Coordinates of C-alpha atoms and ligand atoms in Angstrom, one line a residue:
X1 CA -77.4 127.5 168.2
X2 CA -80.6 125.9 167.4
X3 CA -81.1 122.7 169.5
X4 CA -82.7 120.0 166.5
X5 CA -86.0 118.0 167.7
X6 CA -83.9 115.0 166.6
X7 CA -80.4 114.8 168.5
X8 CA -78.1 111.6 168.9
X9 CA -77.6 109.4 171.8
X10 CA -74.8 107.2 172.7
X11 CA -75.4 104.4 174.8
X12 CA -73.9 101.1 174.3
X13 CA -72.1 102.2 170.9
X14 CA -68.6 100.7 172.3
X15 CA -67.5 97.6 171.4
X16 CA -65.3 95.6 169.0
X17 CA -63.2 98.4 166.6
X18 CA -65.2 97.6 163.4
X19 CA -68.3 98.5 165.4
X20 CA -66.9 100.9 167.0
X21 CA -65.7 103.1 164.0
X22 CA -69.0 102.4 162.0
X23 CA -70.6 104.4 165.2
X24 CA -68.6 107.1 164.8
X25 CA -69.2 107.6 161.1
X26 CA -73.0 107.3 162.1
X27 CA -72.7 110.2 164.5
X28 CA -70.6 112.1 162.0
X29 CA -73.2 111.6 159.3
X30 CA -75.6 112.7 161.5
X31 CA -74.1 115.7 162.5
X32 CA -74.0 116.4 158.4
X33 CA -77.7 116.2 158.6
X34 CA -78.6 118.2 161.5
X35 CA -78.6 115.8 164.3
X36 CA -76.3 118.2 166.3
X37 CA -77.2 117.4 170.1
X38 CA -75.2 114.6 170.9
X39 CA -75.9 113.1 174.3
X40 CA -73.3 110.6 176.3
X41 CA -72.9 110.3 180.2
X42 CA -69.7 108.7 182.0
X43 CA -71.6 105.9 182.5
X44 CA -71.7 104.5 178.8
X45 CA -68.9 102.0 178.3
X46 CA -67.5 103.4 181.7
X47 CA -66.2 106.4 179.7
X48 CA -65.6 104.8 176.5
X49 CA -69.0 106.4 174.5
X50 CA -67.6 109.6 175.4
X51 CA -64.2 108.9 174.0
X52 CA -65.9 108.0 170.9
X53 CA -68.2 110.9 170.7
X54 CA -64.7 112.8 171.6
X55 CA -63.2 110.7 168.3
X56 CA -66.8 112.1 166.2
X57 CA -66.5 115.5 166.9
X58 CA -63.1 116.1 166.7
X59 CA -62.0 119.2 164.9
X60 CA -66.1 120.3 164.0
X61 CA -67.2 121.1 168.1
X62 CA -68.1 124.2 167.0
X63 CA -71.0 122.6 165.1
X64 CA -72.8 119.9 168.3
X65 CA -74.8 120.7 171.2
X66 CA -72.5 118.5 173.5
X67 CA -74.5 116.7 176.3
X68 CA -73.1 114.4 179.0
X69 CA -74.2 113.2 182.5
X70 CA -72.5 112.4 186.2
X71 CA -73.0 109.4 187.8
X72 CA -75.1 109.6 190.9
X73 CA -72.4 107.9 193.0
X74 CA -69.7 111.1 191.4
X75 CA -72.4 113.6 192.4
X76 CA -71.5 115.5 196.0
X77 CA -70.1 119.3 195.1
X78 CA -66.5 118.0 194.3
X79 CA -67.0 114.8 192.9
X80 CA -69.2 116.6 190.4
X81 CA -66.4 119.1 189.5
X82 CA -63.8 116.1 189.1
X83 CA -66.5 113.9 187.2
X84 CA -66.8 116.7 184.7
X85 CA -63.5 117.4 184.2
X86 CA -63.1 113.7 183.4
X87 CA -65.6 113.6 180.8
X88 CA -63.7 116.7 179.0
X89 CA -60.9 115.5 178.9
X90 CA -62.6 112.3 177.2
X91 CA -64.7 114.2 174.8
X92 CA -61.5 116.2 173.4
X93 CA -63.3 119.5 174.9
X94 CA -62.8 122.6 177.2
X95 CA -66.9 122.7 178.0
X96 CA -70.0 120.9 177.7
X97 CA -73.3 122.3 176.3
X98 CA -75.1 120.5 179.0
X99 CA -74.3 118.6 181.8
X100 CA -77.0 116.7 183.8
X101 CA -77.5 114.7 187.1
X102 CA -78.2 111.2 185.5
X103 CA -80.4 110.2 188.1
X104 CA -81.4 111.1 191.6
X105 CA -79.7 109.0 194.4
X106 CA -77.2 109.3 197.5
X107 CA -76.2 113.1 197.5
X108 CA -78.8 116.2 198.1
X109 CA -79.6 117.3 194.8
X110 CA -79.0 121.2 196.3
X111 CA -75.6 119.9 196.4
X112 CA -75.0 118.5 193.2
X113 CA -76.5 121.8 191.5
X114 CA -74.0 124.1 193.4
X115 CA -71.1 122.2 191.8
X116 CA -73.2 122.8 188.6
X117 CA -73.4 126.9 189.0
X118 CA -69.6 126.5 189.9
X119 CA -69.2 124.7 186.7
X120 CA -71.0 127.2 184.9
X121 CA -69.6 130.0 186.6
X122 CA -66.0 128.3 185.4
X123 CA -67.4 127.9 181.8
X124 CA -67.0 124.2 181.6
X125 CA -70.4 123.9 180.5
X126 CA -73.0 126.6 179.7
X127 CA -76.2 124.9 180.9
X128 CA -77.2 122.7 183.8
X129 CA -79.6 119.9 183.3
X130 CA -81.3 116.6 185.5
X131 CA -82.5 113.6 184.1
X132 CA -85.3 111.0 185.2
X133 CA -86.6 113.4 187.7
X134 CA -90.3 113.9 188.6
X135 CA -91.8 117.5 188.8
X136 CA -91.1 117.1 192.3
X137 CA -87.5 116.5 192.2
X138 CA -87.3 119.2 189.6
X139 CA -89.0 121.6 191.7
X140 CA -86.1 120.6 193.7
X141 CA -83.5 121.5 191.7
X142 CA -84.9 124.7 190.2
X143 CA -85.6 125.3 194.2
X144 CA -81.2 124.8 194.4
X145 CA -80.4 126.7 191.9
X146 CA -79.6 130.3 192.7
X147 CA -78.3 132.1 190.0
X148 CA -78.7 129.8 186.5
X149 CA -81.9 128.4 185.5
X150 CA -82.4 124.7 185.0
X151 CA -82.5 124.2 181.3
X152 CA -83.6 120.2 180.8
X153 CA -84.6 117.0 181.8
X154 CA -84.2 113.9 180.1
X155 CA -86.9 111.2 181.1
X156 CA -87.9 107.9 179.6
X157 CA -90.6 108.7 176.5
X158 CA -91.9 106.6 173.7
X159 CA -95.7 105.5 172.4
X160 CA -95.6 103.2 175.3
X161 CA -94.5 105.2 177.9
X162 CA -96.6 108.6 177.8
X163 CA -97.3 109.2 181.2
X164 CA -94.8 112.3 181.1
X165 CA -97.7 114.4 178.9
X166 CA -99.8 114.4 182.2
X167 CA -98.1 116.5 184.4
X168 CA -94.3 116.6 183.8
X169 CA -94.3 118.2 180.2
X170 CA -96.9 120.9 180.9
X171 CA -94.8 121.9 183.9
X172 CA -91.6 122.0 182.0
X173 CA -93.3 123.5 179.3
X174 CA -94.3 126.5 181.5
X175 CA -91.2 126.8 183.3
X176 CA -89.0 126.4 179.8
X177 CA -87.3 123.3 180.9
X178 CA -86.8 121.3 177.8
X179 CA -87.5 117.5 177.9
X180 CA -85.4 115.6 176.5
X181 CA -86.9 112.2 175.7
X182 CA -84.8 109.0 175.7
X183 CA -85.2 105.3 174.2
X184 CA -87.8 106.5 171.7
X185 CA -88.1 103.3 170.0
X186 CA -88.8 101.7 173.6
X187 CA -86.1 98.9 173.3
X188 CA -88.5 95.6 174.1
X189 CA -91.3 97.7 173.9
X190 CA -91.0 98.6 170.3
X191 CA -94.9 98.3 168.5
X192 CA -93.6 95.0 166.0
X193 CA -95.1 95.0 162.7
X194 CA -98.1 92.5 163.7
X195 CA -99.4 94.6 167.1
X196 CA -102.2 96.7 166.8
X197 CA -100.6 99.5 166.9
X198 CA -97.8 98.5 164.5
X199 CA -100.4 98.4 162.2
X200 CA -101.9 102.5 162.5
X201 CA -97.6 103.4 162.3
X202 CA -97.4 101.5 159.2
X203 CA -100.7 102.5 157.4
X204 CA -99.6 106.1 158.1
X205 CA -95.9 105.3 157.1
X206 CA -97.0 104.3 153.9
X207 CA -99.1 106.8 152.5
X208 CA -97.4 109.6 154.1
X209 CA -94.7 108.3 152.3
X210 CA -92.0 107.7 155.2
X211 CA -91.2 105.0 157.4
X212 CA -92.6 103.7 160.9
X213 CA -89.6 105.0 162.9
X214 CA -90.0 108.3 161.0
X215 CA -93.3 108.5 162.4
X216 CA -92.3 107.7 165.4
X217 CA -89.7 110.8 165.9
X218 CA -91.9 112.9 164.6
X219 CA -94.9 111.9 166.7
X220 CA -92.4 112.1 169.8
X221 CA -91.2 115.8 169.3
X222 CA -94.3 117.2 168.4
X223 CA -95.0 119.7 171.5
X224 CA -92.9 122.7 171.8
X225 CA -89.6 122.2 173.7
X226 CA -90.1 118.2 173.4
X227 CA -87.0 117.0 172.0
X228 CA -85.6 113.2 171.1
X229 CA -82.2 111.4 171.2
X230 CA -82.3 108.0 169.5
X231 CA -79.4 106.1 169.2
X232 CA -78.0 104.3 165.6
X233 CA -74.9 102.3 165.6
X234 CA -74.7 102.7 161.6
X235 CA -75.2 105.5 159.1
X236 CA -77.9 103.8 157.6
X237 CA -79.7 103.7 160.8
X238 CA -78.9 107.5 160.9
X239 CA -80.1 108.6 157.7
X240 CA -83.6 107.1 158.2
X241 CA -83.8 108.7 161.7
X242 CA -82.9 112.1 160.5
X243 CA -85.8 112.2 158.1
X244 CA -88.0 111.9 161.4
X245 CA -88.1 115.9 161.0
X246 CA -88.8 118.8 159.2
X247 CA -92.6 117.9 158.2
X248 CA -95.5 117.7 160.4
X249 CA -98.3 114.7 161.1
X250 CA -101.7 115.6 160.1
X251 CA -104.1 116.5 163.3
X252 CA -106.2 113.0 162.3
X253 CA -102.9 110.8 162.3
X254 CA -102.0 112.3 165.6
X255 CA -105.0 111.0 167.1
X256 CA -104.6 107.7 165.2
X257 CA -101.2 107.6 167.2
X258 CA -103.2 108.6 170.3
X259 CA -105.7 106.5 170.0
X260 CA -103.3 103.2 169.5
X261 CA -101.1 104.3 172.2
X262 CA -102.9 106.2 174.5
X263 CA -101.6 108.4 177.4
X264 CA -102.6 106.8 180.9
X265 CA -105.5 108.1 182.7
X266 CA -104.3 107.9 186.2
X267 CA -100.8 109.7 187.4
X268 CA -97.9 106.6 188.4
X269 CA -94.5 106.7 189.6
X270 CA -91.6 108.2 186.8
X271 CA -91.0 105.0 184.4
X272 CA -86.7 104.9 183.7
X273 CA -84.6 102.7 182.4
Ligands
NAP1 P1 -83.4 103.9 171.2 O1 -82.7 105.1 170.7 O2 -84.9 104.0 171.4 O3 -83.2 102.6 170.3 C1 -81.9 102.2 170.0 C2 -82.1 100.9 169.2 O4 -82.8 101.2 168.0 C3 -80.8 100.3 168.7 O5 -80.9 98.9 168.8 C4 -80.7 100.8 167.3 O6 -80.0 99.9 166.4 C5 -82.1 100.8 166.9 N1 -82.3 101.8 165.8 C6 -82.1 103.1 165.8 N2 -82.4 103.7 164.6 C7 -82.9 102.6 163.8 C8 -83.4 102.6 162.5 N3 -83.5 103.7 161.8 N4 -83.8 101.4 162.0 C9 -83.7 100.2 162.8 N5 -83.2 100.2 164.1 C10 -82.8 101.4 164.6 O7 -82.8 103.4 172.6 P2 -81.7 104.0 173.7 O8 -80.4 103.8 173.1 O9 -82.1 103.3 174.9 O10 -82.1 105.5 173.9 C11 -81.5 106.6 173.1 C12 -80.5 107.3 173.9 O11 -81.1 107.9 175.1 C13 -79.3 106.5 174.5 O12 -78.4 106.1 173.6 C14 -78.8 107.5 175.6 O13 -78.0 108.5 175.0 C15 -80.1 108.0 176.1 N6 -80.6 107.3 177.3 C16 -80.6 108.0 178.5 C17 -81.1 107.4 179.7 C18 -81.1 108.1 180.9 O14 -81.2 107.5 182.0 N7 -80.9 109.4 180.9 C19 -81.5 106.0 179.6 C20 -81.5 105.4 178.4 C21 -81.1 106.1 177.2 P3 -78.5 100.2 166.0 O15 -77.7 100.5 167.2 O16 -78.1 98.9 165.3 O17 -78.5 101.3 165.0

């Protein structure tokens, strides 16, 4: 299976029935229009995003690249195994696509990626994956892993939050990590229609004929084996994110973008949310 530069994330679409089932039909739509990675973690809604991913993908698995997470506090070798059989049996599932450390804390990472080759080795998920780690800590895990490759890491990355093109993406790049970039839209950071840069997003948005957001996604998954995983609680939302692909910014309104949200010059510390 092709993994999409667009996928579908999943935090924080629980809540009250009504919005609840309008999530799922926005992750089924998607799924209709290519968004196929769908990423969840046990964290969201303490299990219930998974349920509901579970609920979206029931009877089309076949068709998703299924992505969920352990908690740092599940992550020593058998907490890991027990975490992820958990999440399975949440998601309505026998394996996972990809299953990722959500964040480096208490337990050696060497010990959280041999439960990972166990649970590859038992074919409860085909690929093991880190998220919010530094090229250090994924030196690290690659360093842990003895017979599977780390495939991913999901880190924070949006126009305002580009410090990841310095160092971590080339590395990835060369060691064929993908990077998975979360909160695209940058929550509060979001470039509103009056900021500067608002202004170079919109003036490309209208005459390339698509929408700021749009621009956005496709700005964000630009480099080879860069992929992005915004969230939409409606179909609507969905449908407008989904056109973020399949058409390429020109070279000048790529450095437009650069230019209004420029890459920081010095190296700092892994931004996360
Ligand atoms: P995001 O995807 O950047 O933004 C989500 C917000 O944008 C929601 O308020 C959503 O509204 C709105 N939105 C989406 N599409 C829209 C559209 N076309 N028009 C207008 N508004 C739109 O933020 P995120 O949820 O933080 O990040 C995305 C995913 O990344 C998460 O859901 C999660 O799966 C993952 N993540 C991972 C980590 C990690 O530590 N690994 C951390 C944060 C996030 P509606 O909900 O109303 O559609």
């Amino acid at each position: 299976m092709t993994i999409p530069p667009i996928g579908q994330g999943t935090w924080m679409i629980e809540g009250a029935r009504d919005a609840e089932r309008r999530a799922v039909e926005a992750l089924r739509v998607g799924i209709d229009l290519g968004l196929t990675h769908i990423d969840t973690a046990e964290l969201y809604g303490n299990g219930r995003s998974e349920e509901l991913v579970g609920e979206a993908i029931a009877g089309r698995r076949d068709e998703v690249f299924l992505a969920s997470k352990v908690l740092p506090s599940n992550a020593s070798f058998d907490g890991t195994l027990r975490a992820c059989e958990r999440s399975l049996k949440r998601l309505g599932t026998d394996h996972l696509d990809l299953y990722m450390l959500h964040w480096k804390d208490r337990y050696p990472i060497a010990e959280t990626m041999r439960a990972m080759e166990r649970l590859i080795d038992q074919r409860q998920i085909r690929f093991a994956g880190v998220s919010n780690f530094d090229v250090a800590e994924v030196q690290e895990a690659q360093a842990a892993l003895r017979n599977h490759r780390l495939a991913s890491n999901q880190v924070l990355y949006h126009l305002r939050e580009r410090a990841i093109e310095r160092h971590l993406i080339p590395y990835c790049q060369e060691h064929q990590i993908a990077v998975v970039g979360y909160t695209p839209f940058g929550r509060e950071k979001f470039p509103g229609p009056d900021s500067a840069g608002g202004k170079v997003l919109a003036e490309i948005a209208a005459r390339t004929g698509r929408t700021g957001r749009q621009v956005i996604l496709n700005f964000l998954t630009r480099l080879p084996d860069v992929f992005t995983i915004p969230k939409a609680a409606s179909a609507e939302h969905t449908r407008e994110n989904a056109s973020g692909t399949g058409w390429r910014l020109s070279a000048e309104d790529i450095a437009a973008i650069d230019r209004a949200f420029p890459v920081p010059k010095s190296d700092r510390p892994l931004a996360m949310i």
